[in-house]
Amino acid sequence: LQSPDSSAAAAGEAHTAYDRAIRILGELSERYPEQPDYRHELAVAYNNAGNLLSETEKFDEARTLHDNARTL
């Protein structure tokens, strides 16, 4: 069982990782638009980051990320 502090730390680390993945995959998607896998993985990263924010009740931010995933 995790303490609230360790759960918050894990969520923060996950958020940092998703932000980095979104940045990298966004750059790859722009550089190689003919590669649909980059856009797909970018959408997955947006969706997962949105899910993480929903769990912490940051619903407006989560909605924005889910909208970004849908537009890809």
mmCIF file of N, CA, C and O in Angstrom:
data_model
loop_
_atom_site.group_PDB
_atom_site.id
_atom_site.type_symbol
_atom_site.label_atom_id
_atom_site.label_comp_id
_atom_site.label_asym_id
_atom_site.label_seq_id
_atom_site.Cartn_x
_atom_site.Cartn_y
_atom_site.Cartn_z
ATOM 1 N N LEU A 1 0.841 -1.173 0.000
ATOM 2 C CA LEU A 1 0.000 0.000 0.000
ATOM 3 C C LEU A 1 0.892 1.244 0.000
ATOM 4 O O LEU A 1 1.817 1.335 0.788
ATOM 5 N N GLN A 2 0.603 2.185 -0.884
ATOM 6 C CA GLN A 2 1.403 3.397 -0.971
ATOM 7 C C GLN A 2 0.811 4.485 -0.092
ATOM 8 O O GLN A 2 -0.400 4.590 0.068
ATOM 9 N N SER A 3 1.704 5.296 0.451
ATOM 10 C CA SER A 3 1.236 6.452 1.206
ATOM 11 C C SER A 3 0.785 7.522 0.226
ATOM 12 O O SER A 3 1.182 7.508 -0.940
ATOM 13 N N PRO A 4 -0.031 8.469 0.662
ATOM 14 C CA PRO A 4 -0.460 9.554 -0.238
ATOM 15 C C PRO A 4 0.716 10.321 -0.832
ATOM 16 O O PRO A 4 0.671 10.726 -1.991
ATOM 17 N N ASP A 5 1.774 10.501 -0.035
ATOM 18 C CA ASP A 5 2.941 11.219 -0.552
ATOM 19 C C ASP A 5 3.618 10.459 -1.681
ATOM 20 O O ASP A 5 4.008 11.044 -2.683
ATOM 21 N N SER A 6 3.759 9.141 -1.536
ATOM 22 C CA SER A 6 4.417 8.370 -2.589
ATOM 23 C C SER A 6 3.516 8.259 -3.818
ATOM 24 O O SER A 6 4.005 8.236 -4.941
ATOM 25 N N SER A 7 2.202 8.213 -3.619
ATOM 26 C CA SER A 7 1.277 8.199 -4.757
ATOM 27 C C SER A 7 1.353 9.507 -5.525
ATOM 28 O O SER A 7 1.349 9.512 -6.755
ATOM 29 N N ALA A 8 1.428 10.612 -4.811
ATOM 30 C CA ALA A 8 1.543 11.921 -5.464
ATOM 31 C C ALA A 8 2.862 12.029 -6.212
ATOM 32 O O ALA A 8 2.909 12.573 -7.326
ATOM 33 N N ALA A 9 3.924 11.501 -5.626
ATOM 34 C CA ALA A 9 5.228 11.540 -6.290
ATOM 35 C C ALA A 9 5.199 10.704 -7.569
ATOM 36 O O ALA A 9 5.723 11.124 -8.604
ATOM 37 N N ALA A 10 4.579 9.529 -7.498
ATOM 38 C CA ALA A 10 4.478 8.668 -8.679
ATOM 39 C C ALA A 10 3.655 9.341 -9.769
ATOM 40 O O ALA A 10 4.008 9.277 -10.951
ATOM 41 N N ALA A 11 2.572 10.003 -9.387
ATOM 42 C CA ALA A 11 1.747 10.711 -10.363
ATOM 43 C C ALA A 11 2.531 11.853 -10.996
ATOM 44 O O ALA A 11 2.431 12.090 -12.206
ATOM 45 N N GLY A 12 3.320 12.542 -10.198
ATOM 46 C CA GLY A 12 4.152 13.622 -10.730
ATOM 47 C C GLY A 12 5.183 13.110 -11.717
ATOM 48 O O GLY A 12 5.416 13.728 -12.763
ATOM 49 N N GLU A 13 5.790 11.979 -11.396
ATOM 50 C CA GLU A 13 6.769 11.381 -12.309
ATOM 51 C C GLU A 13 6.097 10.939 -13.600
ATOM 52 O O GLU A 13 6.651 11.120 -14.689
ATOM 53 N N ALA A 14 4.915 10.358 -13.484
ATOM 54 C CA ALA A 14 4.180 9.928 -14.674
ATOM 55 C C ALA A 14 3.821 11.131 -15.540
ATOM 56 O O ALA A 14 3.957 11.087 -16.767
ATOM 57 N N HIS A 15 3.370 12.209 -14.902
ATOM 58 C CA HIS A 15 3.014 13.415 -15.652
ATOM 59 C C HIS A 15 4.230 13.960 -16.396
ATOM 60 O O HIS A 15 4.133 14.338 -17.570
ATOM 61 N N THR A 16 5.373 13.972 -15.741
ATOM 62 C CA THR A 16 6.612 14.432 -16.375
ATOM 63 C C THR A 16 6.954 13.552 -17.576
ATOM 64 O O THR A 16 7.344 14.057 -18.640
ATOM 65 N N ALA A 17 6.809 12.252 -17.416
ATOM 66 C CA ALA A 17 7.107 11.323 -18.510
ATOM 67 C C ALA A 17 6.152 11.527 -19.685
ATOM 68 O O ALA A 17 6.583 11.525 -20.845
ATOM 69 N N TYR A 18 4.856 11.718 -19.389
ATOM 70 C CA TYR A 18 3.895 11.967 -20.474
ATOM 71 C C TYR A 18 4.196 13.282 -21.182
ATOM 72 O O TYR A 18 4.118 13.362 -22.410
ATOM 73 N N ASP A 19 4.549 14.319 -20.439
ATOM 74 C CA ASP A 19 4.897 15.602 -21.058
ATOM 75 C C ASP A 19 6.079 15.438 -22.016
ATOM 76 O O ASP A 19 6.078 15.976 -23.121
ATOM 77 N N ARG A 20 7.066 14.689 -21.574
ATOM 78 C CA ARG A 20 8.249 14.463 -22.413
ATOM 79 C C ARG A 20 7.867 13.656 -23.654
ATOM 80 O O ARG A 20 8.291 13.986 -24.774
ATOM 81 N N ALA A 21 7.070 12.610 -23.474
ATOM 82 C CA ALA A 21 6.642 11.794 -24.614
ATOM 83 C C ALA A 21 5.839 12.622 -25.606
ATOM 84 O O ALA A 21 6.034 12.503 -26.825
ATOM 85 N N ILE A 22 4.951 13.468 -25.100
ATOM 86 C CA ILE A 22 4.139 14.322 -25.977
ATOM 87 C C ILE A 22 5.029 15.274 -26.769
ATOM 88 O O ILE A 22 4.835 15.461 -27.977
ATOM 89 N N ARG A 23 6.015 15.843 -26.112
ATOM 90 C CA ARG A 23 6.929 16.756 -26.812
ATOM 91 C C ARG A 23 7.702 16.019 -27.906
ATOM 92 O O ARG A 23 7.760 16.464 -29.064
ATOM 93 N N ILE A 24 8.281 14.882 -27.573
ATOM 94 C CA ILE A 24 9.092 14.132 -28.537
ATOM 95 C C ILE A 24 8.231 13.603 -29.680
ATOM 96 O O ILE A 24 8.589 13.746 -30.859
ATOM 97 N N LEU A 25 7.102 13.000 -29.353
ATOM 98 C CA LEU A 25 6.245 12.443 -30.397
ATOM 99 C C LEU A 25 5.623 13.536 -31.264
ATOM 100 O O LEU A 25 5.415 13.331 -32.464
ATOM 101 N N GLY A 26 5.364 14.694 -30.673
ATOM 102 C CA GLY A 26 4.870 15.819 -31.466
ATOM 103 C C GLY A 26 5.898 16.260 -32.490
ATOM 104 O O GLY A 26 5.563 16.510 -33.663
ATOM 105 N N GLU A 27 7.161 16.331 -32.066
ATOM 106 C CA GLU A 27 8.236 16.705 -32.995
ATOM 107 C C GLU A 27 8.388 15.665 -34.095
ATOM 108 O O GLU A 27 8.553 16.010 -35.273
ATOM 109 N N LEU A 28 8.339 14.386 -33.721
ATOM 110 C CA LEU A 28 8.462 13.326 -34.721
ATOM 111 C C LEU A 28 7.287 13.335 -35.688
ATOM 112 O O LEU A 28 7.466 13.130 -36.895
ATOM 113 N N SER A 29 6.089 13.578 -35.190
ATOM 114 C CA SER A 29 4.899 13.638 -36.043
ATOM 115 C C SER A 29 4.998 14.757 -37.063
ATOM 116 O O SER A 29 4.567 14.600 -38.208
ATOM 117 N N GLU A 30 5.538 15.881 -36.640
ATOM 118 C CA GLU A 30 5.696 17.011 -37.566
ATOM 119 C C GLU A 30 6.809 16.753 -38.575
ATOM 120 O O GLU A 30 6.675 17.085 -39.747
ATOM 121 N N ARG A 31 7.883 16.156 -38.114
ATOM 122 C CA ARG A 31 9.025 15.913 -38.993
ATOM 123 C C ARG A 31 8.744 14.799 -40.002
ATOM 124 O O ARG A 31 9.232 14.846 -41.136
ATOM 125 N N TYR A 32 7.969 13.798 -39.582
ATOM 126 C CA TYR A 32 7.688 12.644 -40.438
ATOM 127 C C TYR A 32 6.174 12.406 -40.536
ATOM 128 O O TYR A 32 5.650 11.421 -40.035
ATOM 129 N N PRO A 33 5.467 13.314 -41.205
ATOM 130 C CA PRO A 33 4.002 13.191 -41.277
ATOM 131 C C PRO A 33 3.530 11.932 -42.003
ATOM 132 O O PRO A 33 2.392 11.501 -41.806
ATOM 133 N N GLU A 34 4.398 11.326 -42.800
ATOM 134 C CA GLU A 34 4.014 10.107 -43.521
ATOM 135 C C GLU A 34 4.047 8.863 -42.622
ATOM 136 O O GLU A 34 3.626 7.789 -43.047
ATOM 137 N N GLN A 35 4.509 9.012 -41.397
ATOM 138 C CA GLN A 35 4.583 7.898 -40.446
ATOM 139 C C GLN A 35 3.408 7.962 -39.464
ATOM 140 O O GLN A 35 3.465 8.677 -38.472
ATOM 141 N N PRO A 36 2.348 7.225 -39.717
ATOM 142 C CA PRO A 36 1.169 7.305 -38.848
ATOM 143 C C PRO A 36 1.414 6.793 -37.423
ATOM 144 O O PRO A 36 0.692 7.167 -36.504
ATOM 145 N N ASP A 37 2.413 5.952 -37.241
ATOM 146 C CA ASP A 37 2.679 5.422 -35.897
ATOM 147 C C ASP A 37 3.026 6.523 -34.911
ATOM 148 O O ASP A 37 2.657 6.439 -33.735
ATOM 149 N N TYR A 38 3.718 7.555 -35.363
ATOM 150 C CA TYR A 38 4.064 8.655 -34.455
ATOM 151 C C TYR A 38 2.803 9.384 -33.990
ATOM 152 O O TYR A 38 2.669 9.720 -32.820
ATOM 153 N N ARG A 39 1.881 9.631 -34.914
ATOM 154 C CA ARG A 39 0.619 10.285 -34.533
ATOM 155 C C ARG A 39 -0.204 9.398 -33.611
ATOM 156 O O ARG A 39 -0.805 9.882 -32.648
ATOM 157 N N HIS A 40 -0.210 8.120 -33.895
ATOM 158 C CA HIS A 40 -0.957 7.179 -33.046
ATOM 159 C C HIS A 40 -0.388 7.191 -31.623
ATOM 160 O O HIS A 40 -1.145 7.308 -30.648
ATOM 161 N N GLU A 41 0.913 7.075 -31.501
ATOM 162 C CA GLU A 41 1.534 7.060 -30.170
ATOM 163 C C GLU A 41 1.372 8.407 -29.469
ATOM 164 O O GLU A 41 1.232 8.456 -28.244
ATOM 165 N N LEU A 42 1.371 9.488 -30.233
ATOM 166 C CA LEU A 42 1.116 10.804 -29.653
ATOM 167 C C LEU A 42 -0.302 10.860 -29.090
ATOM 168 O O LEU A 42 -0.516 11.354 -27.973
ATOM 169 N N ALA A 43 -1.267 10.338 -29.825
ATOM 170 C CA ALA A 43 -2.647 10.308 -29.335
ATOM 171 C C ALA A 43 -2.756 9.463 -28.071
ATOM 172 O O ALA A 43 -3.456 9.843 -27.122
ATOM 173 N N VAL A 44 -2.055 8.348 -28.030
ATOM 174 C CA VAL A 44 -2.053 7.497 -26.834
ATOM 175 C C VAL A 44 -1.469 8.261 -25.650
ATOM 176 O O VAL A 44 -2.015 8.218 -24.539
ATOM 177 N N ALA A 45 -0.370 8.973 -25.870
ATOM 178 C CA ALA A 45 0.249 9.738 -24.787
ATOM 179 C C ALA A 45 -0.686 10.841 -24.289
ATOM 180 O O ALA A 45 -0.820 11.046 -23.079
ATOM 181 N N TYR A 46 -1.333 11.555 -25.213
ATOM 182 C CA TYR A 46 -2.308 12.577 -24.808
ATOM 183 C C TYR A 46 -3.433 11.954 -23.978
ATOM 184 O O TYR A 46 -3.840 12.491 -22.949
ATOM 185 N N ASN A 47 -3.945 10.827 -24.452
ATOM 186 C CA ASN A 47 -5.047 10.168 -23.763
ATOM 187 C C ASN A 47 -4.632 9.709 -22.360
ATOM 188 O O ASN A 47 -5.354 9.933 -21.386
ATOM 189 N N ASN A 48 -3.480 9.085 -22.261
ATOM 190 C CA ASN A 48 -3.010 8.614 -20.958
ATOM 191 C C ASN A 48 -2.744 9.769 -20.001
ATOM 192 O O ASN A 48 -3.069 9.686 -18.807
ATOM 193 N N ALA A 49 -2.162 10.847 -20.516
ATOM 194 C CA ALA A 49 -1.926 12.021 -19.669
ATOM 195 C C ALA A 49 -3.257 12.614 -19.206
ATOM 196 O O ALA A 49 -3.400 13.023 -18.051
ATOM 197 N N GLY A 50 -4.241 12.621 -20.087
ATOM 198 C CA GLY A 50 -5.573 13.092 -19.710
ATOM 199 C C GLY A 50 -6.206 12.219 -18.646
ATOM 200 O O GLY A 50 -6.833 12.717 -17.707
ATOM 201 N N ASN A 51 -6.034 10.915 -18.782
ATOM 202 C CA ASN A 51 -6.561 10.001 -17.764
ATOM 203 C C ASN A 51 -5.910 10.259 -16.410
ATOM 204 O O ASN A 51 -6.585 10.244 -15.378
ATOM 205 N N LEU A 52 -4.617 10.487 -16.406
ATOM 206 C CA LEU A 52 -3.904 10.776 -15.165
ATOM 207 C C LEU A 52 -4.442 12.055 -14.518
ATOM 208 O O LEU A 52 -4.678 12.097 -13.313
ATOM 209 N N LEU A 53 -4.667 13.080 -15.318
ATOM 210 C CA LEU A 53 -5.201 14.326 -14.779
ATOM 211 C C LEU A 53 -6.630 14.151 -14.268
ATOM 212 O O LEU A 53 -7.006 14.766 -13.268
ATOM 213 N N SER A 54 -7.399 13.314 -14.923
ATOM 214 C CA SER A 54 -8.763 13.039 -14.445
ATOM 215 C C SER A 54 -8.740 12.402 -13.065
ATOM 216 O O SER A 54 -9.577 12.710 -12.214
ATOM 217 N N GLU A 55 -7.774 11.534 -12.849
ATOM 218 C CA GLU A 55 -7.658 10.874 -11.544
ATOM 219 C C GLU A 55 -7.352 11.863 -10.425
ATOM 220 O O GLU A 55 -7.676 11.607 -9.272
ATOM 221 N N THR A 56 -6.726 12.975 -10.781
ATOM 222 C CA THR A 56 -6.411 14.001 -9.782
ATOM 223 C C THR A 56 -7.411 15.156 -9.843
ATOM 224 O O THR A 56 -7.136 16.237 -9.325
ATOM 225 N N GLU A 57 -8.531 14.898 -10.512
ATOM 226 C CA GLU A 57 -9.646 15.837 -10.611
ATOM 227 C C GLU A 57 -9.289 17.161 -11.289
ATOM 228 O O GLU A 57 -9.871 18.197 -11.002
ATOM 229 N N LYS A 58 -8.360 17.112 -12.224
ATOM 230 C CA LYS A 58 -8.032 18.280 -13.049
ATOM 231 C C LYS A 58 -8.756 18.097 -14.381
ATOM 232 O O LYS A 58 -8.154 17.858 -15.423
ATOM 233 N N PHE A 59 -10.069 18.214 -14.310
ATOM 234 C CA PHE A 59 -10.917 17.825 -15.429
ATOM 235 C C PHE A 59 -10.786 18.723 -16.655
ATOM 236 O O PHE A 59 -10.839 18.231 -17.783
ATOM 237 N N ASP A 60 -10.609 20.018 -16.473
ATOM 238 C CA ASP A 60 -10.472 20.911 -17.631
ATOM 239 C C ASP A 60 -9.193 20.612 -18.398
ATOM 240 O O ASP A 60 -9.197 20.558 -19.634
ATOM 241 N N GLU A 61 -8.101 20.415 -17.675
ATOM 242 C CA GLU A 61 -6.835 20.072 -18.326
ATOM 243 C C GLU A 61 -6.937 18.707 -19.006
ATOM 244 O O GLU A 61 -6.417 18.520 -20.115
ATOM 245 N N ALA A 62 -7.596 17.764 -18.344
ATOM 246 C CA ALA A 62 -7.770 16.430 -18.917
ATOM 247 C C ALA A 62 -8.575 16.502 -20.203
ATOM 248 O O ALA A 62 -8.226 15.857 -21.199
ATOM 249 N N ARG A 63 -9.630 17.292 -20.207
ATOM 250 C CA ARG A 63 -10.462 17.435 -21.404
ATOM 251 C C ARG A 63 -9.644 17.975 -22.571
ATOM 252 O O ARG A 63 -9.780 17.510 -23.703
ATOM 253 N N THR A 64 -8.792 18.944 -22.301
ATOM 254 C CA THR A 64 -7.949 19.509 -23.358
ATOM 255 C C THR A 64 -7.044 18.438 -23.964
ATOM 256 O O THR A 64 -6.910 18.341 -25.188
ATOM 257 N N LEU A 65 -6.426 17.627 -23.108
ATOM 258 C CA LEU A 65 -5.544 16.574 -23.608
ATOM 259 C C LEU A 65 -6.337 15.523 -24.390
ATOM 260 O O LEU A 65 -5.876 15.049 -25.439
ATOM 261 N N HIS A 66 -7.518 15.158 -23.908
ATOM 262 C CA HIS A 66 -8.338 14.198 -24.643
ATOM 263 C C HIS A 66 -8.784 14.777 -25.987
ATOM 264 O O HIS A 66 -8.817 14.047 -26.992
ATOM 265 N N ASP A 67 -9.092 16.065 -26.019
ATOM 266 C CA ASP A 67 -9.440 16.711 -27.284
ATOM 267 C C ASP A 67 -8.260 16.677 -28.253
ATOM 268 O O ASP A 67 -8.430 16.433 -29.460
ATOM 269 N N ASN A 68 -7.050 16.917 -27.737
ATOM 270 C CA ASN A 68 -5.850 16.850 -28.577
ATOM 271 C C ASN A 68 -5.685 15.455 -29.173
ATOM 272 O O ASN A 68 -5.341 15.312 -30.343
ATOM 273 N N ALA A 69 -5.952 14.427 -28.369
ATOM 274 C CA ALA A 69 -5.843 13.050 -28.862
ATOM 275 C C ALA A 69 -6.847 12.791 -29.979
ATOM 276 O O ALA A 69 -6.521 12.172 -30.998
ATOM 277 N N ARG A 70 -8.061 13.277 -29.793
ATOM 278 C CA ARG A 70 -9.117 13.045 -30.791
ATOM 279 C C ARG A 70 -8.814 13.720 -32.120
ATOM 280 O O ARG A 70 -9.186 13.193 -33.176
ATOM 281 N N THR A 71 -8.153 14.865 -32.091
ATOM 282 C CA THR A 71 -7.904 15.583 -33.349
ATOM 283 C C THR A 71 -6.798 14.949 -34.190
ATOM 284 O O THR A 71 -6.651 15.310 -35.351
ATOM 285 N N LEU A 72 -6.067 14.034 -33.604
ATOM 286 C CA LEU A 72 -5.004 13.383 -34.384
ATOM 287 C C LEU A 72 -5.588 12.287 -35.241
ATOM 288 O O LEU A 72 -5.078 11.832 -36.175
#
